[in-house]
Short mmCIF file of C-alpha atoms in Angstrom, two decimals:
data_model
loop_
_atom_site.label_atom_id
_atom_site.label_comp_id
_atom_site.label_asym_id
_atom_site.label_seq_id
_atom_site.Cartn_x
_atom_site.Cartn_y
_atom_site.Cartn_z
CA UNK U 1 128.68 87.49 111.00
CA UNK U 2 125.82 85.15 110.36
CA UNK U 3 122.18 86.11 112.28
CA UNK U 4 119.43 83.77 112.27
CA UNK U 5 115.46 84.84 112.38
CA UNK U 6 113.50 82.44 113.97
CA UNK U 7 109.60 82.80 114.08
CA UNK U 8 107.04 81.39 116.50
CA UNK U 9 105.64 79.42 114.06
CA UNK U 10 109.28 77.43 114.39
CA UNK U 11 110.45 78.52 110.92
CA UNK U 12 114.17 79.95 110.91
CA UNK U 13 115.96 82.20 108.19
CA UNK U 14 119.45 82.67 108.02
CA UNK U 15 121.27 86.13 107.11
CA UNK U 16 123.97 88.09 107.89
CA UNK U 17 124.26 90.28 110.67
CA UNK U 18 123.76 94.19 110.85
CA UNK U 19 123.35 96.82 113.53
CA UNK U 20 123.98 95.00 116.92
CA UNK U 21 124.24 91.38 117.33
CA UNK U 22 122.31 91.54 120.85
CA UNK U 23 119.84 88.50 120.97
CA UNK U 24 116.26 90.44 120.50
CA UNK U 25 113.08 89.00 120.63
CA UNK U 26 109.96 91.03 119.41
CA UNK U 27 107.11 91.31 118.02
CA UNK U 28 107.50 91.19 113.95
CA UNK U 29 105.94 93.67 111.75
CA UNK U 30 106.27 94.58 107.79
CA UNK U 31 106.53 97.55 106.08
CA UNK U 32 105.36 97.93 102.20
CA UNK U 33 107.33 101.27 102.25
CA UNK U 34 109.67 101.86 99.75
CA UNK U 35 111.77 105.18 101.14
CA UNK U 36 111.06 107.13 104.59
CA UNK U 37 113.10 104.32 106.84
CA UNK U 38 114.63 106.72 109.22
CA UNK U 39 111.44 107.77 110.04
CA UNK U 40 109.91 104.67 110.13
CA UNK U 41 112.85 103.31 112.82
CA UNK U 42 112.48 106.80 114.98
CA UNK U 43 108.55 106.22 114.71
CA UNK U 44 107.54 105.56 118.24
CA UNK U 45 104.30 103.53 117.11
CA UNK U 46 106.75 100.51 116.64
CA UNK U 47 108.28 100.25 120.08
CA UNK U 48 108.41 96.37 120.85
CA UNK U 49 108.47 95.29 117.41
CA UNK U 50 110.93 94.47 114.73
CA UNK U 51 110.43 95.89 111.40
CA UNK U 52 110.62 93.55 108.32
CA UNK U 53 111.17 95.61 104.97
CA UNK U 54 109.23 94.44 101.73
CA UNK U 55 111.31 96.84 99.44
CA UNK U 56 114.02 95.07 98.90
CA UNK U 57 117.37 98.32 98.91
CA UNK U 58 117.14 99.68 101.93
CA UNK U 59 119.95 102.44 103.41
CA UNK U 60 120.70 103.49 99.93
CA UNK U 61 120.75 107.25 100.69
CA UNK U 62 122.25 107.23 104.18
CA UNK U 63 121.13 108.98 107.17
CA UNK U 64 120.54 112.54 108.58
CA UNK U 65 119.52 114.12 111.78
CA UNK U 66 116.63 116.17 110.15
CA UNK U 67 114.63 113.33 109.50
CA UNK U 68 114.10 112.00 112.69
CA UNK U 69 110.63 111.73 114.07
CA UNK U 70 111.63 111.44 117.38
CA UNK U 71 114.67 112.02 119.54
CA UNK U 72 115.97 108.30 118.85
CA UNK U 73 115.05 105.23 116.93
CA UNK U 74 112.64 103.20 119.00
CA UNK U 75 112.06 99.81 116.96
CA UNK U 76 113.84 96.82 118.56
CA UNK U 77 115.09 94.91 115.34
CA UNK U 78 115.27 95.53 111.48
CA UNK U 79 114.88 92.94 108.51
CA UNK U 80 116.06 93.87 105.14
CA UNK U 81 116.57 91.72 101.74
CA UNK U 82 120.03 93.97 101.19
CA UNK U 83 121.31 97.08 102.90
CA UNK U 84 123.31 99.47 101.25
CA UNK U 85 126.37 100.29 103.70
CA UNK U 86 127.38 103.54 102.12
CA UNK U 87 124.80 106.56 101.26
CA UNK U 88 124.74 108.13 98.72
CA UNK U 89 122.63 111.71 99.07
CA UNK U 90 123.79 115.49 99.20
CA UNK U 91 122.29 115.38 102.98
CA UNK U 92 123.68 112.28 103.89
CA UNK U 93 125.64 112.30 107.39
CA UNK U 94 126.44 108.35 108.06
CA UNK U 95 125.31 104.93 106.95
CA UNK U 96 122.42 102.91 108.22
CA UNK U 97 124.40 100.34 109.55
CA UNK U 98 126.25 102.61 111.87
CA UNK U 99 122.83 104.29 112.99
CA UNK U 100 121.66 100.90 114.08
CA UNK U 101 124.95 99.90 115.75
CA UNK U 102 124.75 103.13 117.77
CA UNK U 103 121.45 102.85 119.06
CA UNK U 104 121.89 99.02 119.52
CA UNK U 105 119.15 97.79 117.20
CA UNK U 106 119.51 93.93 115.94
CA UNK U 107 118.84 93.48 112.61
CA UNK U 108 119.59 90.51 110.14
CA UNK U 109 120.08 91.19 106.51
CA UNK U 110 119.82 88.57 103.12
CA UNK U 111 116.47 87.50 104.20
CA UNK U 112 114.02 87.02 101.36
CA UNK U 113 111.65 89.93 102.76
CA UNK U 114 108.84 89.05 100.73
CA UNK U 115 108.19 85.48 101.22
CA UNK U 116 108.52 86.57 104.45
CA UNK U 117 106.14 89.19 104.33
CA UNK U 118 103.66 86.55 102.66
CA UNK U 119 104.05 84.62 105.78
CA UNK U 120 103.04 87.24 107.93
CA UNK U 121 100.50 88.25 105.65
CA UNK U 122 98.93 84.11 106.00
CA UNK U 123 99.68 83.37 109.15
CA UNK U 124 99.55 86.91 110.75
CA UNK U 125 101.86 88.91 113.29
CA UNK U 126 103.63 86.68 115.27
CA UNK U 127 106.61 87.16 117.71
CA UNK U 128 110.03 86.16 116.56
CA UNK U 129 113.91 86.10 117.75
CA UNK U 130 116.93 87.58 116.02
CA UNK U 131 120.40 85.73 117.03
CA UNK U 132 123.98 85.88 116.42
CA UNK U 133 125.07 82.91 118.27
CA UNK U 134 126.78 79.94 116.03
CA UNK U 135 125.09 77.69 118.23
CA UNK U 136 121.42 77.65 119.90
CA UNK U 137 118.71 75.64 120.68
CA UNK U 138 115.19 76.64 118.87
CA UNK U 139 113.09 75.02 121.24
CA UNK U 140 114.56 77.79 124.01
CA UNK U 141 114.30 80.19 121.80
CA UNK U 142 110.66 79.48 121.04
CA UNK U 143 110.10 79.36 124.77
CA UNK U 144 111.22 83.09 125.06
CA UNK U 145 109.31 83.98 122.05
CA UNK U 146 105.78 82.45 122.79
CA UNK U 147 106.56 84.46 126.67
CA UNK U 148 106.84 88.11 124.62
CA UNK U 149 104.47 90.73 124.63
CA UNK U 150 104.20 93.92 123.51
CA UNK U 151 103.55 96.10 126.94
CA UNK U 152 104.40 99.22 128.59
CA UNK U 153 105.12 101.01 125.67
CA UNK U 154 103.48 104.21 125.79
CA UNK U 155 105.59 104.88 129.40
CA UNK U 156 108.36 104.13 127.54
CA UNK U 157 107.97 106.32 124.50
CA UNK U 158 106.38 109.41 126.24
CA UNK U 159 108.65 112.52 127.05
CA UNK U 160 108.66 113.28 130.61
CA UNK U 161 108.42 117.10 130.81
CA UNK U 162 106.05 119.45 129.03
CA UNK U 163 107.50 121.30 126.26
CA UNK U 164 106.55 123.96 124.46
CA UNK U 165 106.92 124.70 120.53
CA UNK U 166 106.72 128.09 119.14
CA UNK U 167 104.31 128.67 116.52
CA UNK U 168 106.31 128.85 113.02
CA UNK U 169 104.45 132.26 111.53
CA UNK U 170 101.96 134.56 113.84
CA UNK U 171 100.61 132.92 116.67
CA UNK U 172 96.85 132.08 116.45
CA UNK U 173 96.21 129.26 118.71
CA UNK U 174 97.43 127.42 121.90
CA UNK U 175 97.40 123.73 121.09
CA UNK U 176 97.48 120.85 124.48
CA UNK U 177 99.20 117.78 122.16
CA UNK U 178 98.87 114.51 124.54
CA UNK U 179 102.11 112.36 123.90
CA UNK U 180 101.73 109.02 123.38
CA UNK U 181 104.86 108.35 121.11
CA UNK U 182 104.37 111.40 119.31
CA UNK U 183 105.84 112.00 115.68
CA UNK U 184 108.19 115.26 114.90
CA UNK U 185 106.37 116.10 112.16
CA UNK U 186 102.59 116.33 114.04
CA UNK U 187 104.00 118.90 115.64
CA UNK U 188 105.31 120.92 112.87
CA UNK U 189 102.16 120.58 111.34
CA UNK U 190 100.40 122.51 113.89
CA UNK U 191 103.12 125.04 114.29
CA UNK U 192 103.03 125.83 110.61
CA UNK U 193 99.23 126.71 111.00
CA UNK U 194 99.99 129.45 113.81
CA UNK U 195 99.92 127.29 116.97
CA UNK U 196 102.07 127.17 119.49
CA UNK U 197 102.12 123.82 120.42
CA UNK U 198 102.40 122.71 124.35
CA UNK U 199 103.15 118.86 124.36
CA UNK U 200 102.42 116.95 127.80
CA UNK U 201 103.41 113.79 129.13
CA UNK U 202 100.97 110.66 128.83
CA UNK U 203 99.62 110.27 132.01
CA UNK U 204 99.19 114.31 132.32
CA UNK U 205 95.65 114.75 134.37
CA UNK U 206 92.91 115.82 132.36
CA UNK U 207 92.57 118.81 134.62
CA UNK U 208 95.89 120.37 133.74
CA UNK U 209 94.72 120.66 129.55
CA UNK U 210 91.28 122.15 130.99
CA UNK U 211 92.67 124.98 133.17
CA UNK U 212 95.67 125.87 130.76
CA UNK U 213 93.65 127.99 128.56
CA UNK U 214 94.25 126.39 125.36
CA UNK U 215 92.27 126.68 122.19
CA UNK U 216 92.08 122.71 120.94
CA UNK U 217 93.54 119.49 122.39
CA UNK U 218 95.25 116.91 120.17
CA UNK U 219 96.17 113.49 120.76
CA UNK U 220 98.76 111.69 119.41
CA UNK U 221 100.01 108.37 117.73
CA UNK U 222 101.58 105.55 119.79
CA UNK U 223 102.38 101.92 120.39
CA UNK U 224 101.01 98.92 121.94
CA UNK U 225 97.31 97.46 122.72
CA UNK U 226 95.48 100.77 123.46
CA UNK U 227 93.05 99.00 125.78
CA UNK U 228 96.29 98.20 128.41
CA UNK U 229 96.20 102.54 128.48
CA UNK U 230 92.89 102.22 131.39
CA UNK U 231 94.60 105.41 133.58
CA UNK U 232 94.88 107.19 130.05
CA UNK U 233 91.17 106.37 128.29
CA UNK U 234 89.95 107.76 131.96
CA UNK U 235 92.10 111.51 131.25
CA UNK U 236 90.53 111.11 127.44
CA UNK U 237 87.12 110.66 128.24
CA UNK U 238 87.31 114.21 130.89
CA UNK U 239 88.60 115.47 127.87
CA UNK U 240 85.78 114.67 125.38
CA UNK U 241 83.10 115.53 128.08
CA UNK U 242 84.42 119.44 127.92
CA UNK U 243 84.14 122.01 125.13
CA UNK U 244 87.48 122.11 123.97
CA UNK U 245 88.39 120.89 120.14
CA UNK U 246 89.56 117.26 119.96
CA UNK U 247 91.86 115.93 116.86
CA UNK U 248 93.27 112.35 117.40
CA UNK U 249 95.61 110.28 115.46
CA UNK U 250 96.22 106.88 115.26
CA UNK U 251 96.18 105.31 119.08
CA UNK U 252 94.81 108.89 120.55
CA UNK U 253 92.10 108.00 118.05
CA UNK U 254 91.80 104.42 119.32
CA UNK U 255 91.87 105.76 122.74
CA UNK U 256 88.81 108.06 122.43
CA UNK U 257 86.98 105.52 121.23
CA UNK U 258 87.76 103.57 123.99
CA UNK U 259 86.65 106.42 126.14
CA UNK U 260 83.39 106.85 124.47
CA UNK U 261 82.33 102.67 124.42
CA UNK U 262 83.50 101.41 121.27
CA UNK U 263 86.17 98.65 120.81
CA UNK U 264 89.20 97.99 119.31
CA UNK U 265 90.93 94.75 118.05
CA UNK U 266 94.03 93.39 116.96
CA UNK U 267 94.31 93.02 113.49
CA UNK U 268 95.92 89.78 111.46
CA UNK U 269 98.44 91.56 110.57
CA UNK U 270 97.90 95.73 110.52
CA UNK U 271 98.68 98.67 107.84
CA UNK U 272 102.77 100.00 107.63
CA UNK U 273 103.34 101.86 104.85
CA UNK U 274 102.62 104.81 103.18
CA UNK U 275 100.26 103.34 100.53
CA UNK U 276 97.04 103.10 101.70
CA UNK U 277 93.70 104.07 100.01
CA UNK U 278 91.03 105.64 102.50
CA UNK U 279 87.96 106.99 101.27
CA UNK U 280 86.46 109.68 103.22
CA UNK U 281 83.07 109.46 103.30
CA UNK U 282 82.14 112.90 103.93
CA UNK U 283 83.20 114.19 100.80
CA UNK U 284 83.20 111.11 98.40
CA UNK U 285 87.07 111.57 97.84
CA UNK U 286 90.07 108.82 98.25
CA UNK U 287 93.29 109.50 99.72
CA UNK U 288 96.68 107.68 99.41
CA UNK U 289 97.78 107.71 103.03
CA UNK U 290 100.50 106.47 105.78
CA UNK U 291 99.54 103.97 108.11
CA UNK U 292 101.44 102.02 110.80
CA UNK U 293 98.97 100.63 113.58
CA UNK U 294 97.93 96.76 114.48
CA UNK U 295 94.71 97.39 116.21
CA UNK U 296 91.67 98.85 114.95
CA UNK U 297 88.57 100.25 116.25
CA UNK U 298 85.70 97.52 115.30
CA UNK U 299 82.33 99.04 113.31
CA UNK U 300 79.89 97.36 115.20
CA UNK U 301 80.84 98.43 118.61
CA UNK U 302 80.63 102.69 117.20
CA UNK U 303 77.28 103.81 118.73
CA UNK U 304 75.63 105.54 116.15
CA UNK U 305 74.71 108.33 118.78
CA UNK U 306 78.32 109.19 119.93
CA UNK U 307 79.99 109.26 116.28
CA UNK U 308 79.73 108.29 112.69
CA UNK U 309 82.14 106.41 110.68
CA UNK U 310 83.81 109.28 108.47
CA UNK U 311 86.52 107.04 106.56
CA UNK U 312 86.74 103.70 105.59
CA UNK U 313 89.64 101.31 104.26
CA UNK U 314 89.10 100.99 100.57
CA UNK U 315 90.74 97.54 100.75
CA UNK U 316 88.91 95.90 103.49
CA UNK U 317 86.55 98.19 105.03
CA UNK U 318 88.10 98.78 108.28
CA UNK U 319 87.17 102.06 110.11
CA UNK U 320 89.36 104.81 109.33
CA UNK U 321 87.88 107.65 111.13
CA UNK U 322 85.67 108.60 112.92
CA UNK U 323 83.32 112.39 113.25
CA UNK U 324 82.01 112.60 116.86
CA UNK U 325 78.07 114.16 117.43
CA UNK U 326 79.73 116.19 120.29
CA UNK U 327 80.60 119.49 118.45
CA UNK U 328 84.78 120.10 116.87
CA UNK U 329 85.68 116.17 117.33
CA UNK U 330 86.87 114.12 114.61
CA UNK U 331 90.08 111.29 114.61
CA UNK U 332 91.60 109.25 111.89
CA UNK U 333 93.55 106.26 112.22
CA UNK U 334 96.04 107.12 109.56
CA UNK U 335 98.65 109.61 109.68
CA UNK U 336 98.01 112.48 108.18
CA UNK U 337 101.16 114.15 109.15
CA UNK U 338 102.85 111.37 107.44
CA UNK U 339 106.37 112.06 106.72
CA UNK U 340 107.92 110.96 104.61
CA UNK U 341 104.48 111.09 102.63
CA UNK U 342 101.72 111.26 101.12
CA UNK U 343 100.80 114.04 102.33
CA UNK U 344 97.60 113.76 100.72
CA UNK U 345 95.46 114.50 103.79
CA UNK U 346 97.04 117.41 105.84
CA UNK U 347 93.97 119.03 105.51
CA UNK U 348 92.80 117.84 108.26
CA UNK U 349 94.96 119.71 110.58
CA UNK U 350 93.56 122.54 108.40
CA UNK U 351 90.18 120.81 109.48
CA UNK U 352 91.20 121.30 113.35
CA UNK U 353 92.11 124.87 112.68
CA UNK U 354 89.02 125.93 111.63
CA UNK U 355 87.00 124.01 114.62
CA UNK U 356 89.31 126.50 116.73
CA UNK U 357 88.87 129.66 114.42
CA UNK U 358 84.58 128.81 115.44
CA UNK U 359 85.23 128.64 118.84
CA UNK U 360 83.52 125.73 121.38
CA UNK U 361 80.59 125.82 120.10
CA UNK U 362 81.63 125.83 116.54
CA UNK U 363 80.47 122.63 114.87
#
């Protein structure tokens, strides 16, 4: 079945159909990765948008239920150059195709993904409409395009009852993880180091983490503008102003910094994929790391009294991280659970560890 892609910037592409053929408008994203799409679909960061694909096989080894990063796919449409139908891999259990029928994604294949992708990259995010029909009118289409917006997401994403992860070897630590669209693999990554890990809703009060006798307090990864979050950033800043370790990825780390007076913006057109150089300025070192995120905390507005700038963006400089002058607070803006990879910079849940082994008043 033909599927058409139309942009807001009125430019069309036509494919062929895959996954549903629901009409979908969203917000259109790429992705320089070249493996790890199951994860990238089940990511909740990219709730609201549709994923474009640079690499240009995609589906090629199938998919399984172990490699889900969350307990369904959450992106709204997919764009690939050519999708393999069939899998071929030893853990394979069904083709992409059929994963995106079943959880009614849109997606259009036969699109050239990296002129595409250059457009993006010029012209920066933009909304954009997927279609089956044979026959439509762009102007209306545009209409409904230009009236999109990425909002609500984090309500959408976040589980709605506390659960609670055993740790994976002897217990150490009780870890508070605040979901905001959190990833599988975050999780595992804490359990792994000895910590049972107690994950709360979003909009969990402050005051529940404080009086649950927990050790450290992470917060997660998620989608959308994090300045919409206000009822959150007020929960985050009761949380910095106590004694407890803080870790925070991606929007939790966007969030604090919200919390503590700095800014974020929207970037032309953001970091998805799983190669990009950070240089941690701490230690002089540069890691290859995952990214997916679209807003980014701005330099200028860090006051030089709350926090430091700990990593930077080795292609453009953008603030990566941040170490906080309160005591056992640091956050990144990459993912340094990553999955599928690099997994060049776990150690910093080794990092948030040993802020817990010191105690509060460990520095």
């Amino acid at each position: 079945m033909k599927a058409t892609l139309i942009l807001e910037n009125g430019m069309t592409f036509e494919g062929q159909s895959i996954g549903s053929t629901k009409d979908r408008v969203c917000e259109m994203v790429f992705n320089t990765s070249m493996t790890g799409y199951q994860e990238i679909l089940t990511d909740p960061s990219y709730a609201g948008q549709g994923i474009v694909m640079c690499y240009p096989l995609i589906g090629n080894y199938g998919v399984n239920h172990e490699d889900n990063e969350s307990s369904r796919p959450w992106a709204e449409a997919f764009i690939v150059r050519h999708m393999t139908r069939r899998g071929s891999n030893f853990r394979c259990e069904g083709g992409l195709d059929s994963y995106l029928k079943e959880y009614d994604i849109t997606g259009i294949e036969g699109v050239d993904t990296r002129a595409l992708t250059r457009i993006l990259r010029s012209q920066g995010t933009m909304n954009g409409m997927i279609t089956c029909a044979e026959h439509f009118y762009v102007d209306e289409c545009l209409e409904r395009i230009h009236a999109y917006r990425v909002e609500g997401t984090v309500e959408r994403v976040t589980r709605k009852q506390v659960e609670i992860y055993p740790a994976l070897n002897d217990q150490q630590f009780r870890v508070a993880l605040m979901d905001y669209g959190v990833k599988e693999n975050m999780i595992r990554c804490l359990q792994k180091r000895g910590c049972e890990v107690t994950v709360y809703p979003a909009h969990t009060p402050a005051e529940t983490i404080l009086t649950g006798g927990f050790d450290g307090v992470m917060l997660s990864n998620g989608p959308g503008d994090p300045a919409d979050n206000q009822a959150i950033i007020a929960e985050v800043r009761k949380l910095y102003d106590s004694d407890l370790p803080l870790f925070a990825v991606c929007l939790g780390h966007q969030l604090l910094a919200l919390a503590t007076g700095a800014e974020t913006r929207k970037m032309r057109f953001g970091h998805r994929g799983g190669n990009h150089p950070v240089k941690d300025l701490e230690h002089g070192r540069a890691y290859i790391t995952s990214q997916n995120h679209g807003y980014v905390v701005t330099a200028e507005s860090v006051d030089p009294a709350v926090a430091e700038i700990s990593h930077v963006n080795v292609n453009e400089g953008s603030v990566e991280g941040l170490k906080y002058k309160r005591p056992n607070c640091f956050t990144v803006q990459f993912h340094p659970e990553a999955a599928p990879g690099p997994m060049d910079t776990e150690y910093l849940f080794d990092r948030f560890v040993e802020n817990m082994k010191g105690g509060r008043t460990h520095a």
